[in-house]
Coordinates of C-alpha atoms and ligand atoms in Angstrom, one line a residue:
M21 CA -5.1 33.0 4.3
K22 CA -5.2 36.5 3.0
Q23 CA -5.2 37.9 6.3
D24 CA -1.5 37.2 6.9
K25 CA -0.5 39.4 4.2
T26 CA -2.4 42.3 5.3
D27 CA -0.6 42.8 8.6
H28 CA 1.2 45.9 7.4
M29 CA 1.7 49.2 9.3
T30 CA -0.9 51.7 8.0
S31 CA -2.3 55.1 9.1
P32 CA -5.5 54.8 10.9
Q33 CA -7.5 56.2 7.8
N34 CA -5.7 53.7 5.5
G35 CA -6.4 51.2 8.1
T36 CA -10.1 51.7 8.0
E37 CA -10.2 51.5 4.2
Q38 CA -8.1 48.5 4.3
V39 CA -10.5 46.8 6.8
K40 CA -13.5 47.9 4.3
K41 CA -11.7 46.4 1.4
E42 CA -11.0 43.1 3.3
K43 CA -14.7 43.0 4.4
K44 CA -15.8 43.3 0.8
K45 CA -13.3 40.7 -0.5
M46 CA -14.5 37.3 -0.1
G47 CA -12.1 34.9 1.6
L48 CA -10.8 31.8 -0.2
S49 CA -12.6 29.4 2.2
T50 CA -16.0 31.2 1.5
K51 CA -15.4 30.9 -2.3
I52 CA -14.5 27.1 -1.9
F53 CA -17.6 26.5 0.0
I54 CA -19.8 28.2 -2.4
A55 CA -18.0 26.4 -5.3
L56 CA -18.9 23.2 -3.4
G57 CA -22.6 24.0 -3.3
A58 CA -22.8 25.4 -6.8
G59 CA -21.0 22.5 -8.2
A60 CA -23.3 19.9 -6.6
L61 CA -26.4 21.9 -7.8
F62 CA -24.9 22.2 -11.4
G63 CA -24.1 18.5 -11.3
V64 CA -27.5 17.4 -10.3
L65 CA -29.0 19.7 -13.0
I66 CA -27.0 18.2 -15.7
H67 CA -27.9 14.7 -14.4
Y68 CA -31.6 15.2 -14.4
A69 CA -32.3 18.2 -16.7
M70 CA -30.0 17.7 -19.5
P71 CA -30.6 14.9 -22.1
A72 CA -27.7 12.6 -22.5
C73 CA -26.0 13.9 -25.9
Y74 CA -22.5 14.5 -27.3
F75 CA -22.3 17.9 -25.9
R76 CA -23.4 16.8 -22.3
N77 CA -21.3 13.5 -22.0
T78 CA -18.2 14.3 -24.2
I79 CA -17.8 18.1 -24.1
L80 CA -19.3 19.0 -20.8
I81 CA -18.7 16.2 -18.4
N82 CA -15.7 14.3 -19.7
G83 CA -14.3 17.4 -21.3
I84 CA -14.5 20.8 -19.5
L85 CA -15.3 19.6 -16.1
Y86 CA -12.9 16.6 -16.2
V87 CA -10.0 18.6 -17.5
L88 CA -10.5 21.6 -15.1
G89 CA -11.1 19.5 -12.2
N90 CA -8.4 17.0 -12.6
G91 CA -6.0 19.6 -13.9
F92 CA -6.4 21.4 -10.5
I93 CA -5.7 18.2 -8.7
N94 CA -2.7 17.5 -10.8
L95 CA -1.4 21.1 -9.9
M96 CA -1.7 20.2 -6.2
Q97 CA -0.1 16.8 -6.4
M98 CA 2.8 18.4 -8.5
L99 CA 3.7 20.1 -5.4
V100 CA 3.3 17.2 -2.9
V101 CA 6.8 15.3 -3.4
P102 CA 8.9 18.4 -3.6
L103 CA 7.3 20.1 -0.7
V104 CA 7.2 17.1 1.6
F105 CA 10.7 16.3 1.0
C106 CA 12.1 20.0 1.5
S107 CA 9.9 20.6 4.5
L108 CA 10.9 17.4 6.1
V109 CA 14.5 18.0 5.6
C110 CA 14.2 21.6 7.0
G111 CA 11.9 20.3 9.8
S112 CA 14.2 17.3 10.9
M113 CA 17.4 19.6 10.6
A114 CA 15.6 22.1 12.9
I115 CA 14.9 19.6 15.5
G116 CA 18.4 18.2 15.0
D117 CA 18.5 15.5 17.7
T118 CA 17.4 12.0 16.9
K119 CA 15.9 11.5 20.3
T120 CA 13.4 14.2 19.9
L121 CA 12.5 13.0 16.5
G122 CA 12.1 9.5 17.8
T123 CA 9.7 10.8 20.4
V124 CA 7.7 12.7 18.0
G125 CA 7.7 9.6 15.6
V126 CA 6.6 7.1 18.3
K127 CA 4.0 9.4 19.7
T128 CA 2.5 10.1 16.2
I129 CA 2.5 6.4 15.0
V130 CA 0.9 5.3 18.4
F131 CA -1.7 7.9 18.1
Y132 CA -2.6 7.2 14.4
L133 CA -2.9 3.4 15.2
C134 CA -5.0 3.9 18.2
T135 CA -7.4 6.3 16.6
T136 CA -7.7 4.0 13.7
A137 CA -8.6 0.9 15.9
L138 CA -11.1 3.2 17.8
A139 CA -12.5 4.3 14.4
I140 CA -13.2 0.7 13.3
C141 CA -14.8 -0.3 16.8
L142 CA -17.1 2.6 16.5
A143 CA -18.2 1.6 12.9
L144 CA -18.7 -1.9 14.0
G145 CA -20.8 -0.6 17.0
V146 CA -23.0 1.7 14.8
A147 CA -23.4 -0.8 12.1
S148 CA -24.3 -3.5 14.6
L149 CA -27.1 -1.1 16.0
I150 CA -28.4 -0.1 12.8
S151 CA -28.1 -3.4 10.9
P152 CA -27.8 -2.0 7.3
G153 CA -27.7 -5.3 5.5
L154 CA -30.6 -7.0 7.2
G155 CA -33.5 -7.7 4.8
M156 CA -31.4 -6.7 1.9
N157 CA -32.6 -8.1 -1.3
L158 CA -29.4 -8.7 -3.3
K159 CA -31.3 -9.0 -6.6
E160 CA -32.4 -5.4 -6.3
V161 CA -28.9 -4.1 -6.3
E162 CA -27.1 -3.7 -9.7
Q163 CA -24.2 -6.1 -9.7
A164 CA -21.1 -4.5 -10.9
A165 CA -18.0 -6.4 -11.7
V166 CA -15.2 -6.4 -8.9
E167 CA -11.9 -5.5 -10.1
Q168 CA -9.2 -7.9 -9.4
T169 CA -7.2 -6.5 -6.5
D170 CA -3.8 -7.1 -5.0
K171 CA -3.7 -7.9 -1.3
V172 CA -1.7 -5.7 0.9
N173 CA 1.2 -7.5 2.4
F174 CA 2.1 -6.2 5.8
A175 CA 5.8 -7.4 5.7
D176 CA 6.5 -5.9 2.4
T177 CA 4.8 -2.7 3.5
L178 CA 7.3 -2.5 6.4
L179 CA 10.3 -3.5 4.3
N180 CA 9.4 -0.9 1.6
I181 CA 9.7 1.9 4.0
I182 CA 13.6 1.7 3.3
P183 CA 14.2 3.1 -0.1
K184 CA 16.3 0.9 -2.4
N185 CA 16.5 3.7 -4.8
I186 CA 15.3 7.2 -3.6
F187 CA 14.9 8.6 -7.1
S188 CA 12.5 5.9 -8.0
S189 CA 10.6 6.4 -4.7
L190 CA 10.5 10.2 -5.6
A191 CA 9.3 9.5 -9.1
D192 CA 6.6 7.1 -7.9
G193 CA 5.6 9.5 -5.0
D194 CA 6.1 6.8 -2.6
M195 CA 5.6 8.8 0.7
L196 CA 7.1 6.3 3.4
P197 CA 10.5 5.9 1.7
I198 CA 10.7 9.6 0.9
I199 CA 9.9 10.4 4.7
V200 CA 12.7 8.1 5.8
F201 CA 15.3 9.5 3.4
A202 CA 14.3 13.2 4.0
L203 CA 14.6 12.7 7.8
F204 CA 18.0 11.1 7.4
V205 CA 19.2 14.0 5.2
G206 CA 17.9 16.5 7.7
I207 CA 19.6 14.9 10.5
M208 CA 23.0 14.8 8.6
L209 CA 22.7 18.6 7.8
A210 CA 22.3 19.3 11.4
K211 CA 25.2 17.2 12.2
L212 CA 27.3 18.9 9.7
G213 CA 26.3 22.4 10.5
S214 CA 28.1 25.3 8.8
K215 CA 30.0 22.7 6.7
A216 CA 26.6 21.9 4.8
S217 CA 25.1 25.4 5.0
T218 CA 24.8 25.9 1.2
V219 CA 22.6 22.6 0.9
A220 CA 20.7 23.6 4.1
N221 CA 19.9 27.0 2.6
F222 CA 18.9 25.4 -0.8
F223 CA 16.4 23.3 1.0
G224 CA 15.0 26.1 3.2
Q225 CA 14.6 28.5 0.1
F226 CA 13.0 25.8 -2.1
N227 CA 10.6 25.0 0.7
D228 CA 9.5 28.7 0.7
I229 CA 9.1 28.5 -3.1
M230 CA 6.9 25.5 -2.8
M231 CA 4.7 27.2 -0.1
E232 CA 4.4 30.2 -2.3
M233 CA 3.4 27.9 -5.2
T234 CA 0.7 26.3 -3.0
M235 CA -0.8 29.5 -2.2
S236 CA -0.8 30.8 -5.9
I237 CA -2.5 27.5 -6.9
M238 CA -5.0 27.8 -4.2
K239 CA -6.3 30.9 -5.9
V240 CA -7.9 28.6 -8.5
A241 CA -9.2 26.1 -5.9
P242 CA -12.9 27.3 -6.3
I243 CA -12.9 26.4 -10.0
G244 CA -11.2 23.0 -9.5
V245 CA -13.7 22.2 -6.7
F246 CA -16.7 23.4 -8.6
C247 CA -15.7 21.0 -11.6
M248 CA -14.8 18.1 -9.5
I249 CA -18.1 18.1 -7.6
A250 CA -20.2 18.9 -10.7
K251 CA -18.7 16.0 -12.5
T252 CA -19.2 13.6 -9.6
F253 CA -22.9 14.6 -9.2
S254 CA -23.6 14.7 -12.9
T255 CA -22.6 11.0 -13.2
V256 CA -23.9 9.7 -9.9
G257 CA -27.5 10.8 -9.5
F258 CA -29.6 9.8 -6.7
S259 CA -31.3 6.5 -7.8
A260 CA -28.2 4.5 -6.7
F261 CA -28.6 5.7 -3.2
Q262 CA -32.0 4.4 -2.4
P263 CA -31.3 0.7 -1.7
M264 CA -28.2 1.6 0.1
A265 CA -29.6 4.4 2.2
K266 CA -29.1 2.5 5.6
Y267 CA -25.5 1.5 4.6
M268 CA -24.7 5.2 3.8
L269 CA -26.4 6.4 7.0
C270 CA -24.2 4.1 9.1
V271 CA -20.9 5.3 7.4
I272 CA -22.0 9.1 7.6
L273 CA -23.2 8.6 11.4
A274 CA -19.9 6.8 12.3
L275 CA -17.7 9.4 10.4
A276 CA -19.6 12.3 12.1
L277 CA -19.0 10.8 15.6
Q278 CA -15.3 10.3 14.9
C279 CA -14.7 13.6 13.4
F280 CA -16.9 15.8 15.7
G281 CA -16.9 13.6 18.8
V282 CA -13.8 11.3 19.2
Y283 CA -11.2 13.7 17.7
Q284 CA -12.5 16.7 19.4
I285 CA -12.6 15.1 22.9
L286 CA -9.1 13.9 22.4
L287 CA -8.1 17.4 21.3
F288 CA -9.5 19.0 24.4
A289 CA -8.3 16.3 26.6
F290 CA -4.7 16.6 25.5
T291 CA -4.4 20.2 24.7
R292 CA -7.2 22.2 26.4
L293 CA -7.6 24.0 23.0
N294 CA -11.2 25.0 21.9
P295 CA -12.4 22.2 19.6
I296 CA -15.0 24.4 18.0
R297 CA -12.4 27.0 16.9
F298 CA -10.3 24.1 15.7
V299 CA -13.1 22.8 13.4
R300 CA -14.0 26.3 12.2
K301 CA -10.3 27.0 11.3
F302 CA -9.8 23.5 9.7
F303 CA -13.0 23.5 7.8
P304 CA -11.7 24.8 4.5
V305 CA -9.2 21.9 4.4
M306 CA -11.9 19.5 5.1
T307 CA -13.9 21.1 2.2
F308 CA -10.9 20.8 0.0
A309 CA -10.3 17.1 1.0
F310 CA -14.0 16.5 0.4
S311 CA -14.0 17.8 -3.1
T312 CA -10.9 16.0 -4.2
S313 CA -11.0 12.8 -2.3
T314 CA -7.4 12.8 -2.2
S315 CA -5.5 13.0 1.2
N316 CA -2.2 13.4 -0.6
A317 CA -3.2 16.6 -2.6
T318 CA -4.3 18.1 0.7
I319 CA -0.9 17.9 2.3
P320 CA 0.3 21.3 1.3
L321 CA -2.8 23.0 2.3
S322 CA -3.1 21.2 5.6
I323 CA 0.5 22.0 6.6
D324 CA 0.0 25.6 5.7
T325 CA -3.4 25.9 7.7
L326 CA -2.0 24.2 10.7
H327 CA 1.0 26.7 10.6
K328 CA -0.8 29.9 9.9
K329 CA -4.2 29.5 11.6
M330 CA -3.4 27.1 14.5
G331 CA 0.3 28.0 15.2
V332 CA 1.6 24.5 14.7
S333 CA 5.3 24.5 13.9
K334 CA 6.1 23.2 10.5
Q335 CA 8.9 21.1 12.1
I336 CA 6.2 18.9 13.4
S337 CA 3.5 19.1 10.6
A338 CA 6.1 18.6 7.9
F339 CA 6.6 15.0 9.4
T340 CA 3.3 14.2 10.7
I341 CA 1.0 15.3 8.1
P342 CA 2.7 13.4 5.1
L343 CA 2.9 10.5 7.4
G344 CA -0.8 10.6 8.3
A345 CA -1.9 11.0 4.7
T346 CA -0.1 7.7 4.1
I347 CA -0.8 5.5 7.1
N348 CA -3.7 7.1 9.0
M349 CA -7.0 6.5 7.4
D350 CA -9.6 6.4 10.0
G351 CA -12.5 7.5 7.7
T352 CA -11.5 4.7 5.3
S353 CA -11.4 2.2 8.2
I354 CA -14.9 3.3 9.3
M355 CA -16.2 2.5 5.7
Q356 CA -14.5 -0.8 5.9
G357 CA -16.0 -1.7 9.5
V358 CA -19.5 -0.8 8.2
A359 CA -19.1 -2.7 5.0
V360 CA -18.0 -5.9 6.8
I361 CA -21.2 -5.9 8.9
F362 CA -23.4 -4.8 5.9
I363 CA -21.9 -7.6 3.6
S364 CA -22.2 -10.2 6.4
Q365 CA -25.8 -9.4 6.8
A366 CA -26.6 -9.1 3.3
Y367 CA -25.0 -12.6 2.7
G368 CA -26.5 -14.0 5.8
I369 CA -23.0 -14.9 7.1
P370 CA -22.8 -14.1 10.9
L371 CA -19.4 -12.9 12.4
S372 CA -18.1 -14.2 15.8
A373 CA -16.4 -11.9 18.3
G374 CA -13.2 -13.4 17.2
A375 CA -13.9 -12.5 13.6
L376 CA -14.8 -8.9 14.7
A377 CA -11.4 -8.7 16.4
T378 CA -9.7 -9.7 13.2
V379 CA -11.5 -7.1 11.4
V380 CA -10.2 -4.5 13.9
A381 CA -6.6 -5.8 13.3
T382 CA -6.8 -6.2 9.6
A383 CA -8.5 -2.9 8.8
T384 CA -5.9 -1.1 11.0
I385 CA -3.1 -2.7 8.9
A386 CA -5.1 -2.1 5.8
S387 CA -5.2 1.6 6.8
I388 CA -1.3 1.6 6.6
G389 CA -1.3 0.2 3.1
T390 CA -4.1 2.5 1.8
A391 CA -2.6 5.3 -0.4
G392 CA -4.3 8.7 0.0
V393 CA -5.8 8.8 -3.5
P394 CA -9.5 8.3 -4.6
S395 CA -11.3 4.9 -4.0
V396 CA -8.1 2.9 -2.7
G397 CA -10.2 2.0 0.4
L398 CA -12.3 -0.2 -1.6
V399 CA -9.3 -2.0 -2.8
T400 CA -8.0 -2.7 0.6
L401 CA -11.4 -3.6 1.7
T402 CA -10.9 -7.0 -0.3
M403 CA -8.1 -7.9 2.2
V404 CA -10.5 -7.0 5.3
L405 CA -13.4 -9.1 3.9
G406 CA -10.9 -12.1 3.0
S407 CA -9.5 -12.0 6.5
V408 CA -13.0 -13.2 8.0
G409 CA -14.0 -15.3 4.8
L410 CA -16.6 -12.9 3.6
P411 CA -17.2 -12.8 -0.3
T412 CA -15.2 -9.9 -2.0
E413 CA -18.2 -9.9 -4.5
G414 CA -19.9 -8.1 -1.8
I415 CA -18.0 -5.0 -2.8
A416 CA -19.9 -4.9 -5.9
L417 CA -22.9 -3.8 -3.7
I418 CA -21.3 -0.8 -2.3
M419 CA -19.4 0.4 -5.4
G420 CA -22.0 2.5 -6.9
I421 CA -22.4 4.9 -4.1
D422 CA -18.7 4.8 -2.8
R423 CA -17.8 7.9 -4.7
I424 CA -19.7 10.1 -2.4
L425 CA -18.7 8.3 0.8
D426 CA -15.0 8.6 -0.3
M427 CA -15.4 12.3 -0.3
L428 CA -16.7 12.3 3.2
R429 CA -14.1 9.9 4.5
T430 CA -11.2 11.6 3.1
A431 CA -12.2 14.8 4.9
V432 CA -12.3 12.6 8.2
N433 CA -8.8 11.0 7.3
I434 CA -7.1 14.4 6.9
T435 CA -8.8 15.8 10.1
G436 CA -7.4 12.9 12.2
D437 CA -4.0 13.7 10.9
A438 CA -4.5 17.4 11.9
V439 CA -5.8 16.6 15.3
C440 CA -2.8 14.3 16.1
T441 CA -0.4 17.0 14.6
T442 CA -1.9 19.5 17.0
I443 CA -1.6 17.2 20.0
V444 CA 1.9 16.3 19.3
A445 CA 2.9 19.8 18.5
S446 CA 1.3 21.0 21.9
Q447 CA 3.1 18.4 23.8
Q448 CA 6.4 19.2 22.2
K449 CA 5.9 22.9 22.9
C450 CA 5.8 23.5 19.3
L451 CA 2.3 25.1 19.3
K452 CA 1.7 29.1 19.4
G453 CA -1.4 29.4 21.5
E454 CA -1.8 33.1 20.5
V455 CA -2.1 32.1 16.9
F456 CA -4.6 29.4 17.6
E457 CA -6.7 31.9 19.5
R458 CA -6.5 34.7 17.0
D459 CA -9.5 35.0 14.8
Ligands
LIG26 N1 -9.7 8.6 -0.9 C1 -9.2 8.3 0.4 C2 -8.0 9.2 0.8 O1 -7.4 9.8 0.0 C3 -8.7 6.9 0.5 C4 -9.8 6.0 0.4 O2 -10.6 5.8 1.3 O3 -10.2 5.5 -0.7 O4 -7.6 9.5 2.0

């Protein structure tokens, strides 16, 4: 990210000094990555080496680590609504005609739904092969209380896309109605042209301010990431993992196949871009999603990285990334697919082919209704389990270790959005190949 700001004209000598300086300076991505590892180590040390006392529990874990970690997420989330709104207005205004917007919209939604369905099939396949729930002794696992959860109603989800009151949608951070309203405003601004230039300029300039704020806040990302990860590992520990090792293996394997297999094949097939370069450039965003478990908070960084490092026009990403963070949850669907097989085996309730097809359909719909915030995947899992008559109490089995899997699946969720965005941008001729190729 720093690189963009160093493209100034310099004398050869100054240039060499500049390069030396740049080499000495550690990049933000490296810092975030180091923070991730150090945070995990620190968390494990707190969990195993520090006796439980007031200082450890109240001051360190639920005080310093909690406040700094969540403070950072709040800072990122503070930007999401104004940034999404302004960049969508600007994006749709720049595209202008409704026909192109419609094409982009349809392509994106079809891609999102197909990859989600594919992800669930992959998860069901992997879980059926490994059979994580076979021989599971339910008594060995600590039974936790399952929270009462609301079911996702598909008709209401569809209807709620149209905002009755845009101010309450903005206040609640309801992404879909915000997207609809912002697209509308952008199209009207394009239609009115110079008559509404003041408002158009306002949104353009406000958008720039939001992007600058994103970059300023990202400077403290390593601290936020360190605290988030340290807090998670200090509370989870490893003992909860042992009885669930096979289940975790299935989820992680399916997530890896989706992220580094399916997505990269699709990327190459549709755009001929180098998938390794894509992963390398997008890795900091994945790390960020991993440590925050929040697709929503990743939106500003994702848009910025796709623009600066991959050459994707913001006209496209401003629309597809927030939409994806809301309706495209491939990683979450993978967890749900594996959980269905796991719970059916653990409880000894076999599933027919028809039931598996129902799982694919419901989990795809659940993905649309899953908000991009931590642990919501568990909530919508109740709907998937209910659709095939599996006991929702089964969720208690996987709750204890879900925090770690949530981190991984969030990284996959946002990678799916980015791959789709890159493909759509390339098809709409809104991708600068030379930026993507640049190191
Ligand atoms: N944490 C996930 C996300 O933000 C949602 C979930 O699976 O719980 O994408």
